[in-house]
Amino acid sequence: MADVKAAPYEMPVTGVHIWYYFICKREVWLIVHQIAADQDDENVDLGRFFNDQTYQRDKKELSFGHIKIDRVREERGELVIGEVKKSSRFKESARYQLLYYLDTLRQMGITARGELLFPKERRKEIVEWTPEAKTKLDKAIADIRKIARFPVPPPPKKIPFCQKCAYREYCWAEEG
Ligand code: SF4
């Protein structure tokens, strides 16, 4: 009988992982390894913090698998999915999170265009799936899986986001 080898396990990567990957690689490791953040920190619920970057979802949202899309509409026969953000501060994270959704839809045979909406700034940005964007997305996903396999987290790097991060005590405790 032929040897049937099981496919190697691949950790599922989520929109939250993608979002944090473009902010702090150490945080990706801490989230994947479910390291408890500072219990007194208001950002302790990372899922809530992540969602707080997004406006309240409305009735137009679409959910499938791990994915929740804020806005969905059809424009000239094309599906348009939108992600509404409070500010453009974490734009790169938001862009790749949306690209990840576009790519997931594409794998299901659905072609769509993405829009990042920043109502407070009266701005809108188009996000389109391109082979170049897909290459960068795949690299990020592979890198997230690689980071997850590290026995210890990458060292902390001081960035402006640390001020808002639920892990700041964990990373910078000795600085007081
Ligand atoms: S405190 Fe800073 S270095 Fe530590 S996980 Fe958060 S963002 Fe990353």
PDB file of C-alpha atoms and ligand atoms in Angstrom:
ATOM      1  CA  MET A   1       0.000   0.000   0.000  1.00  0.00           C
ATOM      2  CA  ALA A   2       1.300   3.474  -0.904  1.00  0.00           C
ATOM      3  CA  ASP A   3       2.516   5.660   1.927  1.00  0.00           C
ATOM      4  CA  VAL A   4      -0.046   8.418   2.483  1.00  0.00           C
ATOM      5  CA  LYS A   5       1.636  11.425   4.074  1.00  0.00           C
ATOM      6  CA  ALA A   6      -0.484  13.975   5.915  1.00  0.00           C
ATOM      7  CA  ALA A   7      -0.124  17.537   4.644  1.00  0.00           C
ATOM      8  CA  PRO A   8       2.096  19.561   7.007  1.00  0.00           C
ATOM      9  CA  TYR A   9       0.102  21.611   9.518  1.00  0.00           C
ATOM     10  CA  GLU A  10      -0.207  25.249   8.574  1.00  0.00           C
ATOM     11  CA  MET A  11      -1.275  27.645  11.280  1.00  0.00           C
ATOM     12  CA  PRO A  12      -4.420  29.528  10.223  1.00  0.00           C
ATOM     13  CA  VAL A  13      -3.568  33.201   9.763  1.00  0.00           C
ATOM     14  CA  THR A  14      -6.301  35.731  10.547  1.00  0.00           C
ATOM     15  CA  GLY A  15      -6.971  39.371   9.705  1.00  0.00           C
ATOM     16  CA  VAL A  16      -5.883  40.263  13.267  1.00  0.00           C
ATOM     17  CA  HIS A  17      -2.477  38.627  12.718  1.00  0.00           C
ATOM     18  CA  ILE A  18      -2.072  40.494   9.422  1.00  0.00           C
ATOM     19  CA  TRP A  19      -3.057  43.789  11.049  1.00  0.00           C
ATOM     20  CA  TYR A  20      -0.516  43.444  13.869  1.00  0.00           C
ATOM     21  CA  TYR A  21       2.201  42.081  11.558  1.00  0.00           C
ATOM     22  CA  PHE A  22       2.537  45.479   9.912  1.00  0.00           C
ATOM     23  CA  ILE A  23       2.780  47.169  13.322  1.00  0.00           C
ATOM     24  CA  CYS A  24       4.868  44.905  15.562  1.00  0.00           C
ATOM     25  CA  LYS A  25       6.219  41.417  14.847  1.00  0.00           C
ATOM     26  CA  ARG A  26       6.761  40.786  18.551  1.00  0.00           C
ATOM     27  CA  GLU A  27       3.067  41.404  19.186  1.00  0.00           C
ATOM     28  CA  VAL A  28       2.196  38.811  16.531  1.00  0.00           C
ATOM     29  CA  TRP A  29       4.235  36.232  18.464  1.00  0.00           C
ATOM     30  CA  LEU A  30       2.625  37.242  21.798  1.00  0.00           C
ATOM     31  CA  ILE A  31      -0.902  37.011  20.331  1.00  0.00           C
ATOM     32  CA  VAL A  32      -0.280  33.679  18.581  1.00  0.00           C
ATOM     33  CA  HIS A  33       1.157  32.253  21.809  1.00  0.00           C
ATOM     34  CA  GLN A  34      -1.778  33.662  23.791  1.00  0.00           C
ATOM     35  CA  ILE A  35       0.506  35.427  26.233  1.00  0.00           C
ATOM     36  CA  ALA A  36      -1.706  37.225  28.726  1.00  0.00           C
ATOM     37  CA  ALA A  37      -1.419  40.986  28.405  1.00  0.00           C
ATOM     38  CA  ASP A  38      -1.430  43.361  31.372  1.00  0.00           C
ATOM     39  CA  GLN A  39      -4.776  42.730  33.076  1.00  0.00           C
ATOM     40  CA  ASP A  40      -5.039  46.368  34.218  1.00  0.00           C
ATOM     41  CA  ASP A  41      -4.567  47.721  30.733  1.00  0.00           C
ATOM     42  CA  GLU A  42      -7.616  49.141  28.982  1.00  0.00           C
ATOM     43  CA  ASN A  43      -6.408  47.565  25.729  1.00  0.00           C
ATOM     44  CA  VAL A  44      -6.147  44.122  27.339  1.00  0.00           C
ATOM     45  CA  ASP A  45      -8.821  42.671  25.095  1.00  0.00           C
ATOM     46  CA  LEU A  46      -6.817  42.656  21.885  1.00  0.00           C
ATOM     47  CA  GLY A  47      -9.819  41.691  19.807  1.00  0.00           C
ATOM     48  CA  ARG A  48     -11.747  44.601  21.234  1.00  0.00           C
ATOM     49  CA  PHE A  49      -8.826  46.952  20.675  1.00  0.00           C
ATOM     50  CA  PHE A  50      -8.560  45.771  17.086  1.00  0.00           C
ATOM     51  CA  ASN A  51     -12.292  46.319  16.540  1.00  0.00           C
ATOM     52  CA  ASP A  52     -12.086  49.736  18.211  1.00  0.00           C
ATOM     53  CA  GLN A  53      -9.953  50.812  15.279  1.00  0.00           C
ATOM     54  CA  THR A  54     -13.016  50.152  13.164  1.00  0.00           C
ATOM     55  CA  TYR A  55     -16.395  51.890  13.254  1.00  0.00           C
ATOM     56  CA  GLN A  56     -19.389  49.993  14.588  1.00  0.00           C
ATOM     57  CA  ARG A  57     -20.349  47.453  12.016  1.00  0.00           C
ATOM     58  CA  ASP A  58     -23.680  47.997  10.326  1.00  0.00           C
ATOM     59  CA  LYS A  59     -26.261  45.839   8.637  1.00  0.00           C
ATOM     60  CA  LYS A  60     -24.316  45.774   5.383  1.00  0.00           C
ATOM     61  CA  GLU A  61     -21.582  43.592   6.891  1.00  0.00           C
ATOM     62  CA  LEU A  62     -20.668  40.228   5.427  1.00  0.00           C
ATOM     63  CA  SER A  63     -19.236  37.343   7.471  1.00  0.00           C
ATOM     64  CA  PHE A  64     -17.601  34.164   6.269  1.00  0.00           C
ATOM     65  CA  GLY A  65     -15.132  31.941   8.076  1.00  0.00           C
ATOM     66  CA  HIS A  66     -12.958  34.130  10.328  1.00  0.00           C
ATOM     67  CA  ILE A  67     -13.688  37.153   8.191  1.00  0.00           C
ATOM     68  CA  LYS A  68     -16.100  40.020   8.824  1.00  0.00           C
ATOM     69  CA  ILE A  69     -16.351  42.705   6.181  1.00  0.00           C
ATOM     70  CA  ASP A  70     -17.810  46.081   7.185  1.00  0.00           C
ATOM     71  CA  ARG A  71     -19.434  47.164   3.935  1.00  0.00           C
ATOM     72  CA  VAL A  72     -20.467  45.298   0.842  1.00  0.00           C
ATOM     73  CA  ARG A  73     -22.003  46.721  -2.308  1.00  0.00           C
ATOM     74  CA  GLU A  74     -22.182  46.101  -6.005  1.00  0.00           C
ATOM     75  CA  GLU A  75     -20.987  48.666  -8.488  1.00  0.00           C
ATOM     76  CA  ARG A  76     -21.409  48.103 -12.205  1.00  0.00           C
ATOM     77  CA  GLY A  77     -21.477  44.356 -11.712  1.00  0.00           C
ATOM     78  CA  GLU A  78     -18.383  44.399  -9.479  1.00  0.00           C
ATOM     79  CA  LEU A  79     -18.397  43.487  -5.794  1.00  0.00           C
ATOM     80  CA  VAL A  80     -16.923  46.258  -3.628  1.00  0.00           C
ATOM     81  CA  ILE A  81     -15.926  45.490  -0.047  1.00  0.00           C
ATOM     82  CA  GLY A  82     -15.152  48.276   2.374  1.00  0.00           C
ATOM     83  CA  GLU A  83     -13.354  48.546   5.682  1.00  0.00           C
ATOM     84  CA  VAL A  84     -14.198  51.636   7.722  1.00  0.00           C
ATOM     85  CA  LYS A  85     -11.392  52.925   9.938  1.00  0.00           C
ATOM     86  CA  LYS A  86     -11.295  55.678  12.499  1.00  0.00           C
ATOM     87  CA  SER A  87      -8.015  57.047  11.203  1.00  0.00           C
ATOM     88  CA  SER A  88      -5.420  56.386   8.545  1.00  0.00           C
ATOM     89  CA  ARG A  89      -2.722  56.013  11.194  1.00  0.00           C
ATOM     90  CA  PHE A  90      -2.428  52.253  10.697  1.00  0.00           C
ATOM     91  CA  LYS A  91      -3.074  52.422   6.975  1.00  0.00           C
ATOM     92  CA  GLU A  92      -0.581  49.772   5.899  1.00  0.00           C
ATOM     93  CA  SER A  93      -2.061  47.278   8.364  1.00  0.00           C
ATOM     94  CA  ALA A  94      -5.574  48.115   7.160  1.00  0.00           C
ATOM     95  CA  ARG A  95      -4.505  47.812   3.502  1.00  0.00           C
ATOM     96  CA  TYR A  96      -3.077  44.314   3.948  1.00  0.00           C
ATOM     97  CA  GLN A  97      -5.973  43.211   6.128  1.00  0.00           C
ATOM     98  CA  LEU A  98      -8.298  44.202   3.266  1.00  0.00           C
ATOM     99  CA  LEU A  99      -6.029  42.569   0.692  1.00  0.00           C
ATOM    100  CA  TYR A 100      -6.195  39.391   2.746  1.00  0.00           C
ATOM    101  CA  TYR A 101     -10.014  39.528   2.540  1.00  0.00           C
ATOM    102  CA  LEU A 102      -9.849  40.191  -1.225  1.00  0.00           C
ATOM    103  CA  ASP A 103      -7.481  37.273  -1.662  1.00  0.00           C
ATOM    104  CA  THR A 104      -9.675  34.945   0.429  1.00  0.00           C
ATOM    105  CA  LEU A 105     -12.694  35.899  -1.708  1.00  0.00           C
ATOM    106  CA  ARG A 106     -10.631  35.337  -4.845  1.00  0.00           C
ATOM    107  CA  GLN A 107      -9.741  31.835  -3.669  1.00  0.00           C
ATOM    108  CA  MET A 108     -13.500  31.247  -3.445  1.00  0.00           C
ATOM    109  CA  GLY A 109     -13.862  32.402  -7.063  1.00  0.00           C
ATOM    110  CA  ILE A 110     -15.187  35.878  -6.174  1.00  0.00           C
ATOM    111  CA  THR A 111     -13.431  38.891  -7.659  1.00  0.00           C
ATOM    112  CA  ALA A 112     -13.851  42.076  -5.660  1.00  0.00           C
ATOM    113  CA  ARG A 113     -12.382  45.531  -5.213  1.00  0.00           C
ATOM    114  CA  GLY A 114     -11.582  46.971  -1.809  1.00  0.00           C
ATOM    115  CA  GLU A 115     -12.118  50.387  -0.290  1.00  0.00           C
ATOM    116  CA  LEU A 116     -10.579  51.736   2.876  1.00  0.00           C
ATOM    117  CA  LEU A 117     -12.843  54.420   4.266  1.00  0.00           C
ATOM    118  CA  PHE A 118     -11.688  57.101   6.707  1.00  0.00           C
ATOM    119  CA  PRO A 119     -14.892  59.143   7.293  1.00  0.00           C
ATOM    120  CA  LYS A 120     -13.360  61.485   9.872  1.00  0.00           C
ATOM    121  CA  GLU A 121     -10.660  62.428   7.383  1.00  0.00           C
ATOM    122  CA  ARG A 122     -13.145  62.397   4.471  1.00  0.00           C
ATOM    123  CA  ARG A 123     -10.832  60.049   2.651  1.00  0.00           C
ATOM    124  CA  LYS A 124     -11.243  56.868   0.702  1.00  0.00           C
ATOM    125  CA  GLU A 125      -8.536  54.620  -0.668  1.00  0.00           C
ATOM    126  CA  ILE A 126      -8.952  51.941  -3.284  1.00  0.00           C
ATOM    127  CA  VAL A 127      -7.275  48.610  -2.567  1.00  0.00           C
ATOM    128  CA  GLU A 128      -6.965  46.229  -5.460  1.00  0.00           C
ATOM    129  CA  TRP A 129      -5.722  42.677  -5.635  1.00  0.00           C
ATOM    130  CA  THR A 130      -2.681  42.599  -7.919  1.00  0.00           C
ATOM    131  CA  PRO A 131      -0.054  39.874  -8.386  1.00  0.00           C
ATOM    132  CA  GLU A 132       2.487  42.193  -6.698  1.00  0.00           C
ATOM    133  CA  ALA A 133       0.201  42.796  -3.702  1.00  0.00           C
ATOM    134  CA  LYS A 134      -0.497  39.051  -3.501  1.00  0.00           C
ATOM    135  CA  THR A 135       3.270  38.320  -3.437  1.00  0.00           C
ATOM    136  CA  LYS A 136       3.705  40.744  -0.524  1.00  0.00           C
ATOM    137  CA  LEU A 137       0.648  39.318   1.271  1.00  0.00           C
ATOM    138  CA  ASP A 138       1.911  35.745   0.876  1.00  0.00           C
ATOM    139  CA  LYS A 139       5.315  36.797   2.183  1.00  0.00           C
ATOM    140  CA  ALA A 140       3.640  38.371   5.228  1.00  0.00           C
ATOM    141  CA  ILE A 141       1.580  35.202   5.843  1.00  0.00           C
ATOM    142  CA  ALA A 142       4.681  32.983   5.532  1.00  0.00           C
ATOM    143  CA  ASP A 143       6.552  35.336   7.848  1.00  0.00           C
ATOM    144  CA  ILE A 144       3.725  35.275  10.432  1.00  0.00           C
ATOM    145  CA  ARG A 145       3.919  31.456  10.448  1.00  0.00           C
ATOM    146  CA  LYS A 146       7.715  31.668  10.784  1.00  0.00           C
ATOM    147  CA  ILE A 147       7.446  34.144  13.700  1.00  0.00           C
ATOM    148  CA  ALA A 148       4.896  31.831  15.352  1.00  0.00           C
ATOM    149  CA  ARG A 149       7.471  29.008  15.297  1.00  0.00           C
ATOM    150  CA  PHE A 150      10.150  31.070  17.100  1.00  0.00           C
ATOM    151  CA  PRO A 151      10.788  29.613  20.571  1.00  0.00           C
ATOM    152  CA  VAL A 152      10.914  33.124  22.043  1.00  0.00           C
ATOM    153  CA  PRO A 153       9.379  36.415  20.838  1.00  0.00           C
ATOM    154  CA  PRO A 154      11.383  38.841  18.704  1.00  0.00           C
ATOM    155  CA  PRO A 155      12.983  41.525  20.909  1.00  0.00           C
ATOM    156  CA  PRO A 156      10.883  44.627  21.615  1.00  0.00           C
ATOM    157  CA  LYS A 157      11.405  47.712  19.489  1.00  0.00           C
ATOM    158  CA  LYS A 158      10.224  51.070  20.730  1.00  0.00           C
ATOM    159  CA  ILE A 159       7.562  52.377  18.356  1.00  0.00           C
ATOM    160  CA  PRO A 160       4.763  54.942  18.865  1.00  0.00           C
ATOM    161  CA  PHE A 161       2.220  52.079  19.056  1.00  0.00           C
ATOM    162  CA  CYS A 162       3.856  50.835  22.307  1.00  0.00           C
ATOM    163  CA  GLN A 163       2.010  53.624  24.161  1.00  0.00           C
ATOM    164  CA  LYS A 164      -1.341  52.041  23.253  1.00  0.00           C
ATOM    165  CA  CYS A 165      -0.215  48.436  23.468  1.00  0.00           C
ATOM    166  CA  ALA A 166      -1.584  46.073  26.128  1.00  0.00           C
ATOM    167  CA  TYR A 167       1.882  44.440  26.258  1.00  0.00           C
ATOM    168  CA  ARG A 168       3.790  47.612  27.100  1.00  0.00           C
ATOM    169  CA  GLU A 169       4.323  46.550  30.737  1.00  0.00           C
ATOM    170  CA  TYR A 170       5.497  43.149  29.547  1.00  0.00           C
ATOM    171  CA  CYS A 171       7.946  44.647  27.054  1.00  0.00           C
ATOM    172  CA  TRP A 172       9.156  47.707  28.914  1.00  0.00           C
ATOM    173  CA  ALA A 173       8.590  46.919  32.629  1.00  0.00           C
ATOM    174  CA  GLU A 174      12.184  47.655  33.643  1.00  0.00           C
ATOM    175  CA  GLU A 175      11.889  51.165  32.185  1.00  0.00           C
ATOM    176  CA  GLY A 176       9.245  51.954  34.821  1.00  0.00           C
TER     177      GLY A 176
HETATM  178  S1  SF4 B   1       4.790  47.191  23.648  1.00  0.00           S
HETATM  179 FE1  SF4 B   1       5.684  47.766  21.710  1.00  0.00          FE
HETATM  180  S2  SF4 B   1       7.270  46.223  21.336  1.00  0.00           S
HETATM  181 FE2  SF4 B   1       5.904  45.391  22.887  1.00  0.00          FE
HETATM  182  S3  SF4 B   1       4.419  44.174  21.766  1.00  0.00           S
HETATM  183 FE3  SF4 B   1       3.534  46.200  22.051  1.00  0.00          FE
HETATM  184  S4  SF4 B   1       4.060  47.351  20.218  1.00  0.00           S
HETATM  185 FE4  SF4 B   1       5.378  45.538  20.303  1.00  0.00          FE
END
